[in-house]
Every structure is written in structure tokens, then in C-alpha cells.
Tab-separated table of N, CA and C in Angstrom:
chain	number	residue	atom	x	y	z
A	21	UNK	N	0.842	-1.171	0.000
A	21	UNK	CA	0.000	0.000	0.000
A	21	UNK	C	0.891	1.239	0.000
A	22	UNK	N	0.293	2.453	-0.893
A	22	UNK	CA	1.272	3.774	-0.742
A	22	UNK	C	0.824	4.073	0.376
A	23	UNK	N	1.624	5.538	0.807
A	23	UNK	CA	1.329	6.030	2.128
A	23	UNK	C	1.417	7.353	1.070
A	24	UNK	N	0.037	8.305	1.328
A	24	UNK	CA	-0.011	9.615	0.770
A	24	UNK	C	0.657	10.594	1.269
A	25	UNK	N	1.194	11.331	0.723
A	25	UNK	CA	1.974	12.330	1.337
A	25	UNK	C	1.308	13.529	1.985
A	26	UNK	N	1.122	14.064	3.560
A	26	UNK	CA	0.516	14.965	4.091
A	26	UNK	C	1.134	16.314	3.877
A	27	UNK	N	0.607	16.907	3.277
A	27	UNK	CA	1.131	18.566	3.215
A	27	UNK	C	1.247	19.485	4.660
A	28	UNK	N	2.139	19.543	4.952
A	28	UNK	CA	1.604	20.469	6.345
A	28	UNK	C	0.231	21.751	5.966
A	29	UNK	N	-0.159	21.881	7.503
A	29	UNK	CA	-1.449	22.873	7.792
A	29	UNK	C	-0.671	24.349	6.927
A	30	UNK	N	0.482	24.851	7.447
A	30	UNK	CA	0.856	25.397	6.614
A	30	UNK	C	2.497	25.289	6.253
A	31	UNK	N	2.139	25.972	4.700
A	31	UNK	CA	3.549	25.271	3.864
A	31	UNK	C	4.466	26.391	4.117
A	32	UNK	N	4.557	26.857	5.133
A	32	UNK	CA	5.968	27.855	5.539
A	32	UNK	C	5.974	27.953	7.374
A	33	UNK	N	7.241	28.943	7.667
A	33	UNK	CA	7.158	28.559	9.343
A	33	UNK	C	6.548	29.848	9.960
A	34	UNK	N	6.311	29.334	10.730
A	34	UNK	CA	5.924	29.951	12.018
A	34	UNK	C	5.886	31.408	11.778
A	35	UNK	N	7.867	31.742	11.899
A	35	UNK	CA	8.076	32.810	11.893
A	35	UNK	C	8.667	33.823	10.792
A	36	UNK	N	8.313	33.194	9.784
A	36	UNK	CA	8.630	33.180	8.560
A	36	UNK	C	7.993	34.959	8.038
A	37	UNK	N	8.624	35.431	7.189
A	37	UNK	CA	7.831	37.197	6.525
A	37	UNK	C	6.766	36.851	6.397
A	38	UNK	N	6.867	35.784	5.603
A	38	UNK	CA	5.578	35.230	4.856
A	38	UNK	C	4.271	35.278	6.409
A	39	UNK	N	4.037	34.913	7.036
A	39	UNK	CA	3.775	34.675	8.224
A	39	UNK	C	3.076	35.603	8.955
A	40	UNK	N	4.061	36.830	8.755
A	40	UNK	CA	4.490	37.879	9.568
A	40	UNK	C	3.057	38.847	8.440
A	41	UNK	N	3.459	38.720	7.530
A	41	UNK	CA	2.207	39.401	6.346
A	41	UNK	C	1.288	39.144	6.288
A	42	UNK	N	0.955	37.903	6.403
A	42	UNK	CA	-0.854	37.209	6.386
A	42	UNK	C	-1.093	37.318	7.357
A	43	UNK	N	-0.377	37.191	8.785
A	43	UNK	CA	-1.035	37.943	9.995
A	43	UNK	C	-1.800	39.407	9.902
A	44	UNK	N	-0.459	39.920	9.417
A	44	UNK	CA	-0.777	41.463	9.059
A	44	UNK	C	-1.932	41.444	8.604
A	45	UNK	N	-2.682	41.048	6.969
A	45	UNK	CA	-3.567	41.033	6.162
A	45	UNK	C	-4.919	40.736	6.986
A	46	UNK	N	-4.742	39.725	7.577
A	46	UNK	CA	-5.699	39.070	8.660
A	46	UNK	C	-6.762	40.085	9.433
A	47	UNK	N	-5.382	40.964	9.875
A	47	UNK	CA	-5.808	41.988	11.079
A	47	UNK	C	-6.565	43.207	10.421
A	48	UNK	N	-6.002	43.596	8.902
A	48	UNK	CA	-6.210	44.757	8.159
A	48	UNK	C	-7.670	44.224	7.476
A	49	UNK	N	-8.179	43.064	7.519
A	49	UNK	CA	-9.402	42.424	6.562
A	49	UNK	C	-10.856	43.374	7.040
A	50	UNK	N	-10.151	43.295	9.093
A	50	UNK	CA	-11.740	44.259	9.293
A	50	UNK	C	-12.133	43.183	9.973
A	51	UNK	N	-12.953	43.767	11.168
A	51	UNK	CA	-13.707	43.516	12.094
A	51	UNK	C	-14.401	42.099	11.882
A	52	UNK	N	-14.563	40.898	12.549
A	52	UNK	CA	-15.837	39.696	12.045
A	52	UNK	C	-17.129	40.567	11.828
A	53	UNK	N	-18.136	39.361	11.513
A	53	UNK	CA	-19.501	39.997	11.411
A	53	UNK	C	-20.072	40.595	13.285
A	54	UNK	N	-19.605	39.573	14.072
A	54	UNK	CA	-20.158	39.144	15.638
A	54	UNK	C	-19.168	40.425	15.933
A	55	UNK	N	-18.117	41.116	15.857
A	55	UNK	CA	-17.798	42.315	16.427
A	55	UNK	C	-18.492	43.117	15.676
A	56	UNK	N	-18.617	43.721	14.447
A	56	UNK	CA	-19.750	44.499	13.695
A	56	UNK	C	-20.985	44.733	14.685
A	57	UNK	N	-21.396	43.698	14.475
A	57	UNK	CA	-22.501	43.607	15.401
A	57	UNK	C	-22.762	44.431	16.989
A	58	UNK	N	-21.481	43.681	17.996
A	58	UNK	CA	-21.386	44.358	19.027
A	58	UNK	C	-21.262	45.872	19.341
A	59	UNK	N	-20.561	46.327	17.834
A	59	UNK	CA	-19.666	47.391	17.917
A	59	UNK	C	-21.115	48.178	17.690
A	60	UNK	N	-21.901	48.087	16.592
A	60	UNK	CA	-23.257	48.156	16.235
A	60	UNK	C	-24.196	49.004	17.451
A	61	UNK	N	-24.235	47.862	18.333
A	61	UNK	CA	-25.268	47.764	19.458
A	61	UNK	C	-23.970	48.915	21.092
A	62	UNK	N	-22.898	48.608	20.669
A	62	UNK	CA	-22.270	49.583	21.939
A	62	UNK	C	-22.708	51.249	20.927
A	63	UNK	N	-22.401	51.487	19.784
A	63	UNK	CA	-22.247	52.613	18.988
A	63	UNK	C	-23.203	53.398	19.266
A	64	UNK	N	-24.201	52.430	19.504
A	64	UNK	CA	-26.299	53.231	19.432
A	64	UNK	C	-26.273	53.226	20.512
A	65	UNK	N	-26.243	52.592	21.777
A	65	UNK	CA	-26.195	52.769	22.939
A	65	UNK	C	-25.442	54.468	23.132
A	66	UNK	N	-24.589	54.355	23.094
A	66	UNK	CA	-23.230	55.503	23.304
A	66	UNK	C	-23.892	56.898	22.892
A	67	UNK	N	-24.358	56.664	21.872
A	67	UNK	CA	-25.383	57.929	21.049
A	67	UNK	C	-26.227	58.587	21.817
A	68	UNK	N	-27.616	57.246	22.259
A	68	UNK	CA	-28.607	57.381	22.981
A	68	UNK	C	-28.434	57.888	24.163
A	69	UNK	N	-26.516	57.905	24.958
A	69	UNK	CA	-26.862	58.280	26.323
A	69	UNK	C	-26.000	59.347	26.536
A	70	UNK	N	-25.648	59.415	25.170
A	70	UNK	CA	-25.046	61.212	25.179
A	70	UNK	C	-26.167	62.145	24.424
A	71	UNK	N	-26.759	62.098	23.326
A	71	UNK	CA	-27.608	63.226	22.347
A	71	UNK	C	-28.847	62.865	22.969
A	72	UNK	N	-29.520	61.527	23.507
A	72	UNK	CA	-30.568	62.235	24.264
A	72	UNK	C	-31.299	61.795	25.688
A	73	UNK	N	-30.168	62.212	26.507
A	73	UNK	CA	-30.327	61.753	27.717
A	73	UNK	C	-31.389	61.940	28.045
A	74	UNK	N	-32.193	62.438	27.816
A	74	UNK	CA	-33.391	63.488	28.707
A	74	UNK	C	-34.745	62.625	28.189
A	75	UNK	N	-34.595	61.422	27.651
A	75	UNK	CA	-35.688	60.594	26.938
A	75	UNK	C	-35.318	59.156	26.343
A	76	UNK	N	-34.580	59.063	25.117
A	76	UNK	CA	-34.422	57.672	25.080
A	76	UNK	C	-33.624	56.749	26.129
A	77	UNK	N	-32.570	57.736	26.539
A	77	UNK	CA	-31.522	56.934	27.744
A	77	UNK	C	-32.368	56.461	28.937
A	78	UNK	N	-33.348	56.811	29.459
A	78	UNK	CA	-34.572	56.950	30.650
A	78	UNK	C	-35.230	55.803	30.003
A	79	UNK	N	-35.188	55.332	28.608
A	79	UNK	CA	-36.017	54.149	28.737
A	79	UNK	C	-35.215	52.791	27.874
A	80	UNK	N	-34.273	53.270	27.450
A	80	UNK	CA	-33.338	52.119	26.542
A	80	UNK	C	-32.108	51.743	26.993
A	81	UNK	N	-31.838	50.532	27.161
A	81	UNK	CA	-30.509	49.863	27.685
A	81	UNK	C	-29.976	49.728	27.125
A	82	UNK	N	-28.342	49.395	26.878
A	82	UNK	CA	-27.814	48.584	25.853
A	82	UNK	C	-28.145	47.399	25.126
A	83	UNK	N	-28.949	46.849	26.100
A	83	UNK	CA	-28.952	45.416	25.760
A	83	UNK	C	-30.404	45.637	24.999
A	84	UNK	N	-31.332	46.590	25.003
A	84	UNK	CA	-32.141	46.501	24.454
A	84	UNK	C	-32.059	46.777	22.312
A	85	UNK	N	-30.532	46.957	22.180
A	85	UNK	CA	-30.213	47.297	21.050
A	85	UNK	C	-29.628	45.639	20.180
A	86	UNK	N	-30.037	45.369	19.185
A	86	UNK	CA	-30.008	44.377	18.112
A	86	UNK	C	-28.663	44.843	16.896
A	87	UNK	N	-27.363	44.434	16.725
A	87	UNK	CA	-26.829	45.137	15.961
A	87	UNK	C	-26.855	43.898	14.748
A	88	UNK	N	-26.614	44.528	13.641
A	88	UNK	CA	-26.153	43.490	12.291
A	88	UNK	C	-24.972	44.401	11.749
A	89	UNK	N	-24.135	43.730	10.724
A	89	UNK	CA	-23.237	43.372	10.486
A	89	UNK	C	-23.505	44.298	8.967
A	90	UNK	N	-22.257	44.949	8.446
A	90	UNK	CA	-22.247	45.878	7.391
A	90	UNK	C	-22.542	45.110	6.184
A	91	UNK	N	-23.511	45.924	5.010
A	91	UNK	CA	-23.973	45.139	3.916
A	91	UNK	C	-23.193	45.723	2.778
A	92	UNK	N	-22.645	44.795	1.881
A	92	UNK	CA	-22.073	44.734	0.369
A	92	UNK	C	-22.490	44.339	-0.162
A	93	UNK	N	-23.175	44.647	-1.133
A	93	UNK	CA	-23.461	44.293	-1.894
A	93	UNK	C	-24.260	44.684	-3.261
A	94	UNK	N	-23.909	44.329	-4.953
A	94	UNK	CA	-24.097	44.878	-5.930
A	94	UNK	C	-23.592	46.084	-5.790
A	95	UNK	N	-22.029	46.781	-5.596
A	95	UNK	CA	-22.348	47.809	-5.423
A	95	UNK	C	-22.423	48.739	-4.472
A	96	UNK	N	-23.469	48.531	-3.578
A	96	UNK	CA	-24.353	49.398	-2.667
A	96	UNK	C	-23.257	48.616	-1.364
A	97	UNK	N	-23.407	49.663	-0.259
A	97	UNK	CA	-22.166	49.612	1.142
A	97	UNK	C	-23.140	50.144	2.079
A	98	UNK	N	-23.290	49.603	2.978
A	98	UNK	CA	-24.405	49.846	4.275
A	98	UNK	C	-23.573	49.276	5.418
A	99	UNK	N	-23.118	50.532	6.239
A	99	UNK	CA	-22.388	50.383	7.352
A	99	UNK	C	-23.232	49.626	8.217
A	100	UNK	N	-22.306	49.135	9.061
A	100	UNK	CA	-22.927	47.716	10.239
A	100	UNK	C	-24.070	49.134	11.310
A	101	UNK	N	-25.404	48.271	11.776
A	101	UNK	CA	-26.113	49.192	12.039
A	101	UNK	C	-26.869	48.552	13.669
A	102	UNK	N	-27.877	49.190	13.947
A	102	UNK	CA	-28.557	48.796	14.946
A	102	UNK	C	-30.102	48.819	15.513
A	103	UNK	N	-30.681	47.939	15.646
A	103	UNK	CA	-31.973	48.675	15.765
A	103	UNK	C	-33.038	48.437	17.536
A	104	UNK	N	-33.713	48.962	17.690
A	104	UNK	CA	-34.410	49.124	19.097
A	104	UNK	C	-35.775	49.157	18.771
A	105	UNK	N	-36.485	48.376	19.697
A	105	UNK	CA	-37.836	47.699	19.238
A	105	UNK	C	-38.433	49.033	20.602
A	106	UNK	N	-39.388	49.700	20.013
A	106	UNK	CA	-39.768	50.802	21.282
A	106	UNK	C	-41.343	50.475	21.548
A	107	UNK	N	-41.672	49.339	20.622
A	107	UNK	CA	-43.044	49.092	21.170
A	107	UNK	C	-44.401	49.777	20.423
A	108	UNK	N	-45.661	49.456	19.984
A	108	UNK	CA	-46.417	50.323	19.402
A	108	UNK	C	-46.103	50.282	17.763
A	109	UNK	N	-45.656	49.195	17.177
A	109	UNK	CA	-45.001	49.660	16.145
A	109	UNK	C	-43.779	50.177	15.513
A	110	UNK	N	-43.235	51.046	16.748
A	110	UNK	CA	-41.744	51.945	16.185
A	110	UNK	C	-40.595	51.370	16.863
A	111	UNK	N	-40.064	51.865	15.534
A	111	UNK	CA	-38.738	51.257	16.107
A	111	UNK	C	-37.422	52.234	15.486
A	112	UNK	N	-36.594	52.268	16.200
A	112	UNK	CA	-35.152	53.346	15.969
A	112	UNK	C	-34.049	52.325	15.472
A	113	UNK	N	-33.437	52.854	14.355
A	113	UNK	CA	-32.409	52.757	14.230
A	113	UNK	C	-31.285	53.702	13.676
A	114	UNK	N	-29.892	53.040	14.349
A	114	UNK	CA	-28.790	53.959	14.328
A	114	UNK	C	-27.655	53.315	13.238
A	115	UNK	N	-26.904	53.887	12.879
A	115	UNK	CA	-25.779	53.666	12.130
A	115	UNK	C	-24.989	54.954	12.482
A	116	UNK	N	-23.724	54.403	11.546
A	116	UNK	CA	-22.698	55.736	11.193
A	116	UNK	C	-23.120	56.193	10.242
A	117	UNK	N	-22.517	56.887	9.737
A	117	UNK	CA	-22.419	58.299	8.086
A	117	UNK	C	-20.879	57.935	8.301
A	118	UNK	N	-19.980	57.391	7.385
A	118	UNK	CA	-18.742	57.538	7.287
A	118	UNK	C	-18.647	58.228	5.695
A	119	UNK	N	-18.174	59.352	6.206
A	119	UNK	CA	-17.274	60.274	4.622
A	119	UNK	C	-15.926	60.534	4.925
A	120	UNK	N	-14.924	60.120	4.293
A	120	UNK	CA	-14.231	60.987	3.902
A	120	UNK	C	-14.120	62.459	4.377
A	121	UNK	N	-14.829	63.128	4.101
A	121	UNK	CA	-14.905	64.796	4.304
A	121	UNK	C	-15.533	65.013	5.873
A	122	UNK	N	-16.265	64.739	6.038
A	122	UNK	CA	-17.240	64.948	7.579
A	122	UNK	C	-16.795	63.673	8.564
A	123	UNK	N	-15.723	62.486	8.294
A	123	UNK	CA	-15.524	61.551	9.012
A	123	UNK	C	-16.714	60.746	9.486
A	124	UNK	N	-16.904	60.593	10.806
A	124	UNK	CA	-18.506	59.649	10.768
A	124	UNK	C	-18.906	60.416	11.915
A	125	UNK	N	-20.485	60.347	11.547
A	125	UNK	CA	-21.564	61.207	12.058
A	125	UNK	C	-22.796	59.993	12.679
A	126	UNK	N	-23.047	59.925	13.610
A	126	UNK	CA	-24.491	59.486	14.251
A	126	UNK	C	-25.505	60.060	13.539
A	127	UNK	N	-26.359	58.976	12.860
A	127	UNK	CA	-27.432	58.579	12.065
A	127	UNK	C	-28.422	58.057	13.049
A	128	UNK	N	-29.841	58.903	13.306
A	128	UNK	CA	-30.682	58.083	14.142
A	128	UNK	C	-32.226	58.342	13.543
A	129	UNK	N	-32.641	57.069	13.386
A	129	UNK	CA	-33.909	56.989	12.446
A	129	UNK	C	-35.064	56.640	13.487
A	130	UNK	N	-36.205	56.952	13.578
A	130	UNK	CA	-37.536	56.692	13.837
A	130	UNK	C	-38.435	56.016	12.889
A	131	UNK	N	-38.271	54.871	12.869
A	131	UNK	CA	-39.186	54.031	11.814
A	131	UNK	C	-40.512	53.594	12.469
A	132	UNK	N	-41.229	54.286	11.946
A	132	UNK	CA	-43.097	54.015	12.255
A	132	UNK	C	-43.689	53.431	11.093
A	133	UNK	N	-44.665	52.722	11.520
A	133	UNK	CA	-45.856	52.770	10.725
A	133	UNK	C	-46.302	53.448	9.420
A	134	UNK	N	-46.427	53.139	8.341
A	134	UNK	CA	-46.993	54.181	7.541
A	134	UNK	C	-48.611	54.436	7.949
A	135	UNK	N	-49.085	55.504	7.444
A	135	UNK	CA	-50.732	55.576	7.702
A	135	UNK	C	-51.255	55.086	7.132
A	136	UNK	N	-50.646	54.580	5.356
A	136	UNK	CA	-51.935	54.150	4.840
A	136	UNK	C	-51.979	52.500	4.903
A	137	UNK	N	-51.361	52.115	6.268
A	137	UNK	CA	-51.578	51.043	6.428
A	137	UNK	C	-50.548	49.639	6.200
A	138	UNK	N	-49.770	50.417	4.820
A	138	UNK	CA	-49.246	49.285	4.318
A	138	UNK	C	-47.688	49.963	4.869
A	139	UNK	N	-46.392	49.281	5.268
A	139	UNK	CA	-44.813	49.211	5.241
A	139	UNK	C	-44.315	50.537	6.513
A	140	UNK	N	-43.696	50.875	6.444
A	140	UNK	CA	-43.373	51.745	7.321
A	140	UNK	C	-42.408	53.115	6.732
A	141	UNK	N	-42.304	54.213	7.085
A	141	UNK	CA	-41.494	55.278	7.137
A	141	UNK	C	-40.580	55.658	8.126
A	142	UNK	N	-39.926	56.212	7.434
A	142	UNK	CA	-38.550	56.407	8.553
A	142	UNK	C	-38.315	57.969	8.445
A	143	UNK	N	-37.600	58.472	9.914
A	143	UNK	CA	-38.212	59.766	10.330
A	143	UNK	C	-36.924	59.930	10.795
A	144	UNK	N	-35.798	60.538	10.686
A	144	UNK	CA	-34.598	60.969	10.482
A	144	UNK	C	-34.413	62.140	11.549
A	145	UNK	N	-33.814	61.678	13.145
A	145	UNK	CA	-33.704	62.751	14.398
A	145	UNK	C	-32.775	62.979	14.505
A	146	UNK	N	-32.911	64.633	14.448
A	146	UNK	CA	-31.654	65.461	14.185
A	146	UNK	C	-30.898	65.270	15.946
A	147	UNK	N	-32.234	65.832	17.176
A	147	UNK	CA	-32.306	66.226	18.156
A	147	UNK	C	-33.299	65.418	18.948
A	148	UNK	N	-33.275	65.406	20.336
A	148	UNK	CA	-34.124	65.321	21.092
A	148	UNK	C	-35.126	65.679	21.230
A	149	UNK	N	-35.327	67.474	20.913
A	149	UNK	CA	-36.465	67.827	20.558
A	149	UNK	C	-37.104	67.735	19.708
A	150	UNK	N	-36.997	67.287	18.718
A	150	UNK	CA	-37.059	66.681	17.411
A	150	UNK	C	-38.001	65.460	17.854
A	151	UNK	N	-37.356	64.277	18.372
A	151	UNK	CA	-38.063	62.757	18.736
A	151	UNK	C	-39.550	62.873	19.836
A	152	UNK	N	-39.245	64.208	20.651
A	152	UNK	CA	-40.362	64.327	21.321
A	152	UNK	C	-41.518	65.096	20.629
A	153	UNK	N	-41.166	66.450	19.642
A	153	UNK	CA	-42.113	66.471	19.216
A	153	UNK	C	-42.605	65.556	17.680
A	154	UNK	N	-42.265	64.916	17.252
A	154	UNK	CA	-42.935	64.098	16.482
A	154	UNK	C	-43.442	63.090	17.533
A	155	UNK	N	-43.074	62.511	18.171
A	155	UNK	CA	-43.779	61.786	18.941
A	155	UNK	C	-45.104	62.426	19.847
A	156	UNK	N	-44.773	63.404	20.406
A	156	UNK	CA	-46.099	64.409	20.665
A	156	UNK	C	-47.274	64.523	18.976
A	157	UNK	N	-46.853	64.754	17.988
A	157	UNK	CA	-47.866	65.064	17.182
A	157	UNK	C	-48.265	63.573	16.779
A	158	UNK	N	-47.513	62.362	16.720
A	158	UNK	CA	-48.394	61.104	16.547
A	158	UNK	C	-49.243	60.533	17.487
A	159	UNK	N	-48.967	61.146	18.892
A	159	UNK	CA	-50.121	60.330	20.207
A	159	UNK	C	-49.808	59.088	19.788
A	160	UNK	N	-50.386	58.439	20.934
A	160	UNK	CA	-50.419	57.178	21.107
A	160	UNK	C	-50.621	56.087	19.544
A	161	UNK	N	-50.328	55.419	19.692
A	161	UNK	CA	-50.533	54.698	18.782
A	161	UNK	C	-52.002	53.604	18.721
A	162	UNK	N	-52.764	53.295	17.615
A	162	UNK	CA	-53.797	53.018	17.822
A	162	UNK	C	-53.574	51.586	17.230
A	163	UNK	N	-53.412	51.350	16.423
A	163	UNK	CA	-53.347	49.305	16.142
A	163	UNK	C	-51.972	49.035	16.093
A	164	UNK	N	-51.148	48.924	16.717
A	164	UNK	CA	-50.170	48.568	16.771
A	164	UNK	C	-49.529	46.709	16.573
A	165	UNK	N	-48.469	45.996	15.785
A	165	UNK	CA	-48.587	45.027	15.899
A	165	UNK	C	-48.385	43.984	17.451
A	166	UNK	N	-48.484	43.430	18.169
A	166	UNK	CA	-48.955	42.789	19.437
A	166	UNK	C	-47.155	41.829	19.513
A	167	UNK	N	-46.720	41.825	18.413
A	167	UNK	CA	-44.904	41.237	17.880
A	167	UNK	C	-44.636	42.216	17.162
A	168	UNK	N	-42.957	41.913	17.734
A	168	UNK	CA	-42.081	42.591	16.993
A	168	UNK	C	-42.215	41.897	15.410
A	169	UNK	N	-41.964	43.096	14.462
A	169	UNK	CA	-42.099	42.691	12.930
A	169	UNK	C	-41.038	43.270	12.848
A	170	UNK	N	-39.788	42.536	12.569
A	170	UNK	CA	-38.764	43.660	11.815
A	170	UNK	C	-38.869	44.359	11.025
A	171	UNK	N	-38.790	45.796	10.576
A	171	UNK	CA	-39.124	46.754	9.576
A	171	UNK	C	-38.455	46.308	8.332
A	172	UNK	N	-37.649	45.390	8.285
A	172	UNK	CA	-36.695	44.757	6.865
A	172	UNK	C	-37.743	43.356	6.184
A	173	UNK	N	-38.824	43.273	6.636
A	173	UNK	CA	-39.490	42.300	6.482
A	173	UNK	C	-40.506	42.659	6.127
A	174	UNK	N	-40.854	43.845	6.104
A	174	UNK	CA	-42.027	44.686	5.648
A	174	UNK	C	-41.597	45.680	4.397
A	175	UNK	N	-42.812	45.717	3.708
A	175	UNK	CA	-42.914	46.552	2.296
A	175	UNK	C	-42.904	47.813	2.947
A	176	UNK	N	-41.693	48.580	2.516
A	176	UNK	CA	-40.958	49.857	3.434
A	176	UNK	C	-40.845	50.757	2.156
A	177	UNK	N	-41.621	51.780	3.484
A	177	UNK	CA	-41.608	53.580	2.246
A	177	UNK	C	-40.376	54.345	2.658
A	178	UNK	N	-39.399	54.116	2.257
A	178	UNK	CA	-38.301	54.746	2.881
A	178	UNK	C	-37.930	55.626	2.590
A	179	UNK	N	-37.514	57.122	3.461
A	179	UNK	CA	-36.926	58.632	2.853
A	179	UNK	C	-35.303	57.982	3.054
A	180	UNK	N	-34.436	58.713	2.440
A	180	UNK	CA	-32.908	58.887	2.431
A	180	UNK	C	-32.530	58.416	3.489
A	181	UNK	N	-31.041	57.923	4.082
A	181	UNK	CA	-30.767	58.027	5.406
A	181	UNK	C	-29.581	58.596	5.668
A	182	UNK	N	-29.799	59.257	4.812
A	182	UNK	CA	-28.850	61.071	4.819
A	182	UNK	C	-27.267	60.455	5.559
């Protein structure tokens, strides 16, 4: 009988350049999806308990934040993001704005309900005062779903997310 020849796990050493570079490359590839994520859910937290202490921080935890992992695809680049289930229908989510020119900026969305029933809109808070009075001019919410529906699962009227 032959005996096949085993290639080592890898075909150079240890401490080899070679080694020394694909480590490097490794490290430069970028974050996993599961840090994305975390980084996601600490990012929106961090936001919420500096820009608007005086309301969302009083009712949102960290842990109440869901992060996912940055999207590529066709093209199109959607920084890793986060979202918060607030009950009644709405729900917030945060991301970055990374430019070049302005570096990265806190992105915080109010996604409700549409009125005419069908997908939802998203409502783009500059400020605190901002989230309270739109929330003052919608009142309470009247049929709300009884489960969380992720807003990515629904036929969505979406403005920009600047």
C-alpha cells in the first residue's frame, strides 16, 4: 500500500515574513460579522446616552439594542447598524455616516408605521427635541402590531438616510 503524502497545515514557518504578512492582512481584513454587530449595538447605545439623555436613555438599555453586520453588496455599502424595538409599532435605528470629508456622524432613524396602512417610514432625528415632538404630534398609537415585525421584512416607504 502507498502512504499519501501529508502537506503540512501550513507550507511555511511559524516565523517566517511570509507569516508575519498574512497575519498582518488578517488583522487589516476588518472587524468579524459578531464584532460588527457588538460594535453596532455599543455605537447606538453611546449615542442614545449622550444626544438624548433626557428621553431615550430613561427608557433604553444597551442590551435593548439588536446590531447586524455591514452590507455589500451589488455595489451598494451599508455600514454595520442597529436597531431598538420601542413598542407600538416603532422602532429606531442607528448607524454611522462615514465620509471621507465629515468623518462619521451618528445617524438616528424613527421608523413608524406608515398611515396608509401598508410598510413603514422612517423619520430621520436630528435632536431630542425633534423625537419628542414628532412623537407628541403622533399620540399614542392606535393598532399597533402585538410582535415585533422587523421593519426589513415589511414593504418599506423609505426617505434617504442622509
Amino acid at each position: 500500500m502507498t502512504d499519501i503524502l501529508a502537506l503540512p497545515t501550513r507550507p511555511y514557518a511559524a516565523d517566517s515574513p511570509l507569516a508575519y504578512l498574512l497575519d498582518m492582512a488578517a488583522e487589516a481584513a476588518g472587524p468579524t460579522e459578531e464584532e460588527q454587530r457588538d460594535d453596532a449595538e455599543t455605537t447606538a447605545a453611546h449615542h442614545i446616552y449622550s444626544a438624548y439623555s433626557h428621553s431615550l436613555a430613561q427608557v433604553l438599555e444597551a442590551i435593548d439594542w439588536r446590531g447586524y453586520p455591514a452590507l455589500r453588496d451589488n455595489g451598494f455599502a451599508f455600514e454595520p447598524s442597529a436597531v431598538a424595538w420601542l413598542d407600538g409599532g416603532l422602532w429606531l435605528h442607528h448607524t454611522l455616516h462615514i465620509s471621507e470629508t465629515d468623518g462619521a456622524r451618528d445617524v438616528l432613524t424613527l421608523i413608524v408605521p406608515c398611515t396608509c396602512g401598508h410598510g413603514y417610514v422612517d423619520i430621520h432625528l436630528d435632536t431630542e427635541d425633534v423625537l419628542l415632538e414628532i412623537l407628541a404630534e403622533r399620540g399614542p398609537p392606535t393598532a399597533a402590531p402585538s410582535t415585533p415585525t422587523h421593519p426589513s421584512t415589511a414593504t418599506a416607504s423609505r426617505s434617504s438616510r442622509g
